[in-house]
Amino acid sequence: MIIDVITLKKNYKNQEVLKGIDIQVEKPQILALVGPNGAGKTTLMNCMMNLLPFNEGHVTLLGKKHTDSSIFYDVSYMQDNRILYGDLTAHDHLAFICDIQKLPKSRILSVAESVGMESYLKIRVRKFSLGMKQHLLLAMAIINEPKILLMDEPINGLDPTSAINMRNILLELYAEGTTILISSHNLDEIDRLTNTIYFMKNGTLLKESLEDFATNQYILSVDKPKKARSALAERGLSYQMTDNHKLTFEEINQSLHTVLETLYKHQIQVLEIQNERVGAERRYLELFEREQT
């Protein structure tokens, strides 16, 4: 068993934050942990990593108790940037990990290049932007080539290019056999990374598969947006139009073939078609919207 969390309970004074959490992972996969602020996502990860004691339950990682320090040769946890030291350089942080885990220092440059931070390895962290700190945290988490990787809001502060690069890195790690549990509010990225989501609500987990409720979303660039809007409305087809005059619709409402046929009949040229899968955000709203209003 890669991850085995059994009936995990955690109280803060009289408040029960985790109410019997169960997670079982038998083969490498990417899992998402999603929920509103204060739902207990970080608490759960901290308990799994032995950074917080819990009241009841049992946690094993790679077949070992979570209190066994030897697991950290194969398990990493990407936390927030409060763990960084402002007076140390990025290189200092990575060198320390190499010393502790007896890793070759040659990994420092290679992991920095993969993350895209080789140009500021020798700069002190107190001069880093939020995105640069996220790069360093990622490098620190993957330098030991972990078999299990926990990540708490890893995309926070990243520009689109860096977010795409991180996604590719995570997919490569998964392809190499790493199990990844990622807590994130970026539901678009969740749609791109995994089918399996643990929604955290009221201290419990609801495990769902995106395949059960995800749909395809198409974004069409056309040469005559106003005419396209009129033609689709006349046919009774639902859509959204963005400020840059792109048409967006979901396959759940009508097929791509019907939309293209309508545009063709009205001599409207389609310049580009983009296809994205959506689902995590819709399901999140179904589960939490009433609580947020």
Short mmCIF file of C-alpha atoms in Angstrom, two decimals:
data_model
loop_
_atom_site.label_atom_id
_atom_site.label_comp_id
_atom_site.label_asym_id
_atom_site.label_seq_id
_atom_site.Cartn_x
_atom_site.Cartn_y
_atom_site.Cartn_z
CA MET A 1 0.00 0.00 0.00
CA ILE A 2 1.45 3.38 -1.04
CA ILE A 3 -0.75 5.52 1.22
CA ASP A 4 -2.95 4.11 3.96
CA VAL A 5 -4.82 6.60 6.13
CA ILE A 6 -7.36 4.94 8.43
CA THR A 7 -10.02 6.78 10.46
CA LEU A 8 -7.83 9.83 11.07
CA LYS A 9 -9.31 12.25 13.62
CA LYS A 10 -7.90 15.59 14.71
CA ASN A 11 -9.29 18.03 17.28
CA TYR A 12 -8.30 21.60 18.03
CA LYS A 13 -9.54 22.12 21.60
CA ASN A 14 -13.25 21.34 21.31
CA GLN A 15 -13.44 21.56 17.53
CA GLU A 16 -13.24 18.33 15.53
CA VAL A 17 -11.40 19.30 12.33
CA LEU A 18 -10.86 15.84 10.86
CA LYS A 19 -13.71 13.40 11.47
CA GLY A 20 -12.38 10.01 10.50
CA ILE A 21 -10.44 10.47 7.25
CA ASP A 22 -9.72 7.42 5.08
CA ILE A 23 -7.37 7.39 2.07
CA GLN A 24 -6.07 4.23 0.44
CA VAL A 25 -3.75 4.35 -2.56
CA GLU A 26 -2.51 1.03 -3.93
CA LYS A 27 -0.88 2.14 -7.20
CA PRO A 28 0.80 5.37 -8.35
CA GLN A 29 -1.65 8.13 -9.21
CA ILE A 30 -2.32 11.85 -8.93
CA LEU A 31 -4.97 12.78 -6.37
CA ALA A 32 -6.50 16.19 -5.74
CA LEU A 33 -7.58 17.50 -2.35
CA VAL A 34 -10.15 20.27 -2.79
CA GLY A 35 -12.17 22.32 -0.34
CA PRO A 36 -12.70 25.86 0.96
CA ASN A 37 -10.23 27.63 3.23
CA GLY A 38 -10.35 26.21 6.73
CA ALA A 39 -11.70 22.84 5.62
CA GLY A 40 -8.71 21.00 7.09
CA LYS A 41 -6.64 20.21 3.98
CA THR A 42 -3.34 21.48 5.38
CA THR A 43 -4.11 19.91 8.76
CA LEU A 44 -4.59 16.54 7.07
CA MET A 45 -1.29 16.79 5.21
CA ASN A 46 0.56 17.92 8.33
CA CYS A 47 -0.83 14.95 10.24
CA MET A 48 0.21 12.56 7.47
CA MET A 49 3.72 14.03 7.54
CA ASN A 50 4.02 13.76 11.34
CA LEU A 51 4.14 17.54 11.74
CA LEU A 52 0.96 17.49 13.81
CA PRO A 53 -0.21 14.85 16.30
CA PHE A 54 -3.71 13.47 15.77
CA ASN A 55 -6.23 12.12 18.23
CA GLU A 56 -7.18 8.86 16.56
CA GLY A 57 -6.29 6.87 13.48
CA HIS A 58 -3.39 5.29 11.67
CA VAL A 59 -1.11 6.47 8.83
CA THR A 60 1.38 4.41 6.83
CA LEU A 61 3.36 5.57 3.82
CA LEU A 62 5.07 3.02 1.60
CA GLY A 63 4.26 0.39 4.21
CA LYS A 64 5.95 2.26 7.07
CA LYS A 65 4.48 4.25 9.95
CA HIS A 66 4.40 7.97 9.29
CA THR A 67 6.59 8.44 12.39
CA ASP A 68 9.43 6.45 10.83
CA SER A 69 11.95 9.10 9.77
CA SER A 70 13.40 6.81 7.08
CA ILE A 71 10.30 7.41 4.91
CA PHE A 72 11.54 10.90 4.08
CA TYR A 73 14.17 9.50 1.76
CA ASP A 74 11.21 8.57 -0.47
CA VAL A 75 8.49 11.01 0.64
CA SER A 76 8.42 14.79 0.14
CA TYR A 77 6.09 17.54 1.26
CA MET A 78 5.91 20.87 -0.57
CA GLN A 79 4.68 23.31 2.08
CA ASP A 80 4.18 27.07 1.88
CA ASN A 81 7.08 29.52 1.76
CA ARG A 82 7.14 30.15 5.51
CA ILE A 83 9.61 27.25 5.79
CA LEU A 84 12.21 29.16 3.73
CA TYR A 85 15.11 31.11 5.26
CA GLY A 86 15.44 34.63 3.88
CA ASP A 87 19.19 34.97 4.51
CA LEU A 88 20.03 31.73 2.68
CA THR A 89 20.27 31.33 -1.08
CA ALA A 90 18.28 28.85 -3.12
CA HIS A 91 21.48 26.84 -3.53
CA ASP A 92 21.93 26.76 0.26
CA HIS A 93 18.47 25.25 0.73
CA LEU A 94 19.02 22.57 -1.89
CA ALA A 95 22.56 21.78 -0.68
CA PHE A 96 21.24 21.25 2.85
CA ILE A 97 18.73 18.69 1.57
CA CYS A 98 21.46 16.93 -0.40
CA ASP A 99 23.61 16.74 2.75
CA ILE A 100 20.77 15.40 4.91
CA GLN A 101 19.67 12.82 2.34
CA LYS A 102 23.16 11.97 1.08
CA LEU A 103 22.33 13.03 -2.47
CA PRO A 104 24.95 14.09 -5.03
CA LYS A 105 25.29 17.88 -5.30
CA SER A 106 25.05 17.50 -9.07
CA ARG A 107 21.30 17.22 -8.62
CA ILE A 108 21.08 20.86 -7.56
CA LEU A 109 21.73 22.28 -11.02
CA SER A 110 19.68 19.65 -12.82
CA VAL A 111 16.60 20.20 -10.65
CA ALA A 112 17.04 23.98 -10.87
CA GLU A 113 17.09 23.76 -14.65
CA SER A 114 13.98 21.58 -14.75
CA VAL A 115 12.10 24.03 -12.53
CA GLY A 116 13.48 27.09 -14.34
CA MET A 117 15.37 28.75 -11.49
CA GLU A 118 19.02 28.26 -12.43
CA SER A 119 19.49 32.03 -12.95
CA TYR A 120 18.84 32.85 -9.28
CA LEU A 121 20.34 29.89 -7.46
CA LYS A 122 22.87 32.15 -5.68
CA ILE A 123 20.38 34.90 -4.71
CA ARG A 124 19.15 35.20 -1.13
CA VAL A 125 15.55 34.13 -0.68
CA ARG A 126 14.51 37.42 0.95
CA LYS A 127 14.84 39.00 -2.50
CA PHE A 128 12.58 36.41 -4.15
CA SER A 129 9.15 37.08 -5.57
CA LEU A 130 6.30 34.75 -4.60
CA GLY A 131 6.71 32.82 -7.85
CA MET A 132 10.45 32.38 -7.30
CA LYS A 133 9.76 31.00 -3.83
CA GLN A 134 7.33 28.51 -5.32
CA HIS A 135 10.02 27.39 -7.77
CA LEU A 136 12.43 26.79 -4.90
CA LEU A 137 9.83 24.90 -2.86
CA LEU A 138 9.15 22.65 -5.83
CA ALA A 139 12.86 22.03 -6.39
CA MET A 140 13.28 21.15 -2.71
CA ALA A 141 10.38 18.73 -2.91
CA ILE A 142 11.51 16.81 -5.98
CA ILE A 143 15.30 16.80 -5.64
CA ASN A 144 15.15 13.40 -3.89
CA GLU A 145 12.97 11.92 -6.67
CA PRO A 146 10.22 10.95 -4.20
CA LYS A 147 7.83 8.04 -4.50
CA ILE A 148 5.18 10.07 -2.65
CA LEU A 149 4.80 13.84 -3.06
CA LEU A 150 2.36 15.93 -1.03
CA MET A 151 1.81 19.49 -2.22
CA ASP A 152 -0.03 22.33 -0.47
CA GLU A 153 -1.17 25.00 -2.98
CA PRO A 154 1.86 24.58 -5.26
CA ILE A 155 0.49 26.78 -8.07
CA ASN A 156 -0.03 29.81 -5.82
CA GLY A 157 1.84 32.82 -7.22
CA LEU A 158 2.94 31.18 -10.48
CA ASP A 159 2.54 32.88 -13.84
CA PRO A 160 0.87 30.85 -16.62
CA THR A 161 4.18 29.67 -18.09
CA SER A 162 5.45 28.46 -14.71
CA ALA A 163 2.11 26.78 -13.95
CA ILE A 164 2.29 24.86 -17.23
CA ASN A 165 5.88 23.84 -16.49
CA MET A 166 4.90 22.62 -13.03
CA ARG A 167 2.04 20.61 -14.52
CA ASN A 168 4.43 18.95 -16.96
CA ILE A 169 6.89 18.17 -14.15
CA LEU A 170 4.13 16.55 -12.09
CA LEU A 171 2.92 14.49 -15.02
CA GLU A 172 6.49 13.32 -15.67
CA LEU A 173 6.90 12.33 -12.01
CA TYR A 174 3.64 10.42 -12.15
CA ALA A 175 4.77 8.64 -15.34
CA GLU A 176 7.92 7.59 -13.46
CA GLY A 177 5.87 6.09 -10.63
CA THR A 178 5.38 8.93 -8.14
CA THR A 179 2.09 9.23 -6.27
CA ILE A 180 1.06 12.87 -5.89
CA LEU A 181 -1.50 14.33 -3.49
CA ILE A 182 -2.08 17.96 -4.40
CA SER A 183 -4.17 20.47 -2.48
CA SER A 184 -5.18 23.34 -4.74
CA HIS A 185 -7.83 25.99 -5.35
CA ASN A 186 -6.87 26.08 -9.03
CA LEU A 187 -9.62 23.83 -10.34
CA ASP A 188 -8.64 24.34 -13.98
CA GLU A 189 -5.29 22.71 -13.22
CA ILE A 190 -7.03 19.92 -11.32
CA ASP A 191 -9.05 19.18 -14.46
CA ARG A 192 -5.80 18.82 -16.39
CA LEU A 193 -3.94 16.71 -13.84
CA THR A 194 -6.26 14.04 -12.51
CA ASN A 195 -9.59 12.26 -12.57
CA THR A 196 -9.63 11.55 -8.83
CA ILE A 197 -10.69 14.25 -6.38
CA TYR A 198 -11.15 14.16 -2.63
CA PHE A 199 -13.57 16.96 -1.74
CA MET A 200 -13.10 17.94 1.90
CA LYS A 201 -16.31 19.06 3.57
CA ASN A 202 -17.10 19.39 7.26
CA GLY A 203 -14.05 17.36 8.25
CA THR A 204 -14.83 14.42 5.99
CA LEU A 205 -13.70 13.36 2.51
CA LEU A 206 -15.91 12.68 -0.48
CA LYS A 207 -14.00 10.78 -3.16
CA GLU A 208 -15.23 11.33 -6.72
CA SER A 209 -14.04 10.71 -10.25
CA LEU A 210 -14.07 13.56 -12.74
CA GLU A 211 -15.08 11.09 -15.41
CA ASP A 212 -18.51 10.93 -13.75
CA PHE A 213 -19.31 14.62 -14.27
CA ALA A 214 -16.68 16.23 -16.51
CA THR A 215 -17.60 17.62 -19.92
CA ASN A 216 -15.71 19.04 -22.87
CA GLN A 217 -15.58 22.80 -23.30
CA TYR A 218 -14.84 24.24 -26.74
CA ILE A 219 -13.47 27.71 -27.42
CA LEU A 220 -13.94 28.91 -31.01
CA SER A 221 -12.29 31.91 -32.63
CA VAL A 222 -14.35 33.17 -35.58
CA ASP A 223 -13.90 35.88 -38.18
CA LYS A 224 -17.40 37.37 -37.71
CA PRO A 225 -18.24 37.23 -34.01
CA LYS A 226 -21.39 39.36 -34.17
CA LYS A 227 -22.83 37.34 -37.04
CA ALA A 228 -21.89 34.12 -35.24
CA ARG A 229 -23.71 35.25 -32.12
CA SER A 230 -26.85 35.96 -34.13
CA ALA A 231 -26.68 32.65 -36.01
CA LEU A 232 -26.23 30.55 -32.87
CA ALA A 233 -29.01 32.39 -31.04
CA GLU A 234 -31.35 31.85 -33.99
CA ARG A 235 -30.62 28.10 -33.81
CA GLY A 236 -31.24 28.11 -30.04
CA LEU A 237 -27.64 27.18 -29.20
CA SER A 238 -26.24 28.36 -25.86
CA TYR A 239 -22.78 29.89 -25.66
CA GLN A 240 -20.66 32.54 -23.97
CA MET A 241 -18.64 35.23 -25.73
CA THR A 242 -15.48 36.56 -24.12
CA ASP A 243 -14.05 40.04 -24.48
CA ASN A 244 -11.71 38.85 -27.22
CA HIS A 245 -14.68 37.67 -29.27
CA LYS A 246 -14.22 33.96 -28.71
CA LEU A 247 -17.23 31.66 -28.47
CA THR A 248 -17.27 29.19 -25.57
CA PHE A 249 -19.75 26.37 -25.16
CA GLU A 250 -19.94 22.99 -23.47
CA GLU A 251 -20.62 19.72 -25.20
CA ILE A 252 -23.20 18.88 -22.55
CA ASN A 253 -25.50 21.48 -24.14
CA GLN A 254 -24.89 20.86 -27.84
CA SER A 255 -22.45 19.00 -30.05
CA LEU A 256 -19.48 20.59 -31.77
CA HIS A 257 -20.83 19.29 -35.07
CA THR A 258 -24.08 21.26 -34.67
CA VAL A 259 -22.24 24.48 -33.87
CA LEU A 260 -19.81 24.13 -36.79
CA GLU A 261 -22.65 23.27 -39.16
CA THR A 262 -24.53 26.41 -38.11
CA LEU A 263 -21.50 28.64 -38.59
CA TYR A 264 -20.72 27.10 -41.98
CA LYS A 265 -24.25 27.70 -43.25
CA HIS A 266 -23.91 31.39 -42.35
CA GLN A 267 -20.49 31.63 -44.03
CA ILE A 268 -18.66 32.25 -40.78
CA GLN A 269 -15.08 31.03 -40.76
CA VAL A 270 -13.72 29.22 -37.70
CA LEU A 271 -10.12 30.35 -37.18
CA GLU A 272 -9.21 28.17 -34.21
CA ILE A 273 -10.76 25.50 -31.98
CA GLN A 274 -9.54 24.80 -28.46
CA ASN A 275 -10.78 21.88 -26.39
CA GLU A 276 -10.64 21.75 -22.60
CA ARG A 277 -12.11 19.39 -20.04
CA VAL A 278 -14.13 21.02 -17.26
CA GLY A 279 -15.76 19.49 -14.25
CA ALA A 280 -13.99 20.14 -10.94
CA GLU A 281 -15.32 23.68 -10.66
CA ARG A 282 -18.91 22.66 -11.41
CA ARG A 283 -18.82 19.87 -8.86
CA TYR A 284 -17.19 22.15 -6.29
CA LEU A 285 -19.99 24.69 -6.67
CA GLU A 286 -22.60 21.97 -6.32
CA LEU A 287 -21.04 20.85 -3.04
CA PHE A 288 -20.09 24.19 -1.50
CA GLU A 289 -22.00 27.04 -3.16
CA ARG A 290 -24.81 27.05 -0.61
CA GLU A 291 -22.30 27.28 2.21
CA GLN A 292 -20.49 30.19 0.58
CA THR A 293 -23.64 32.32 0.10
#
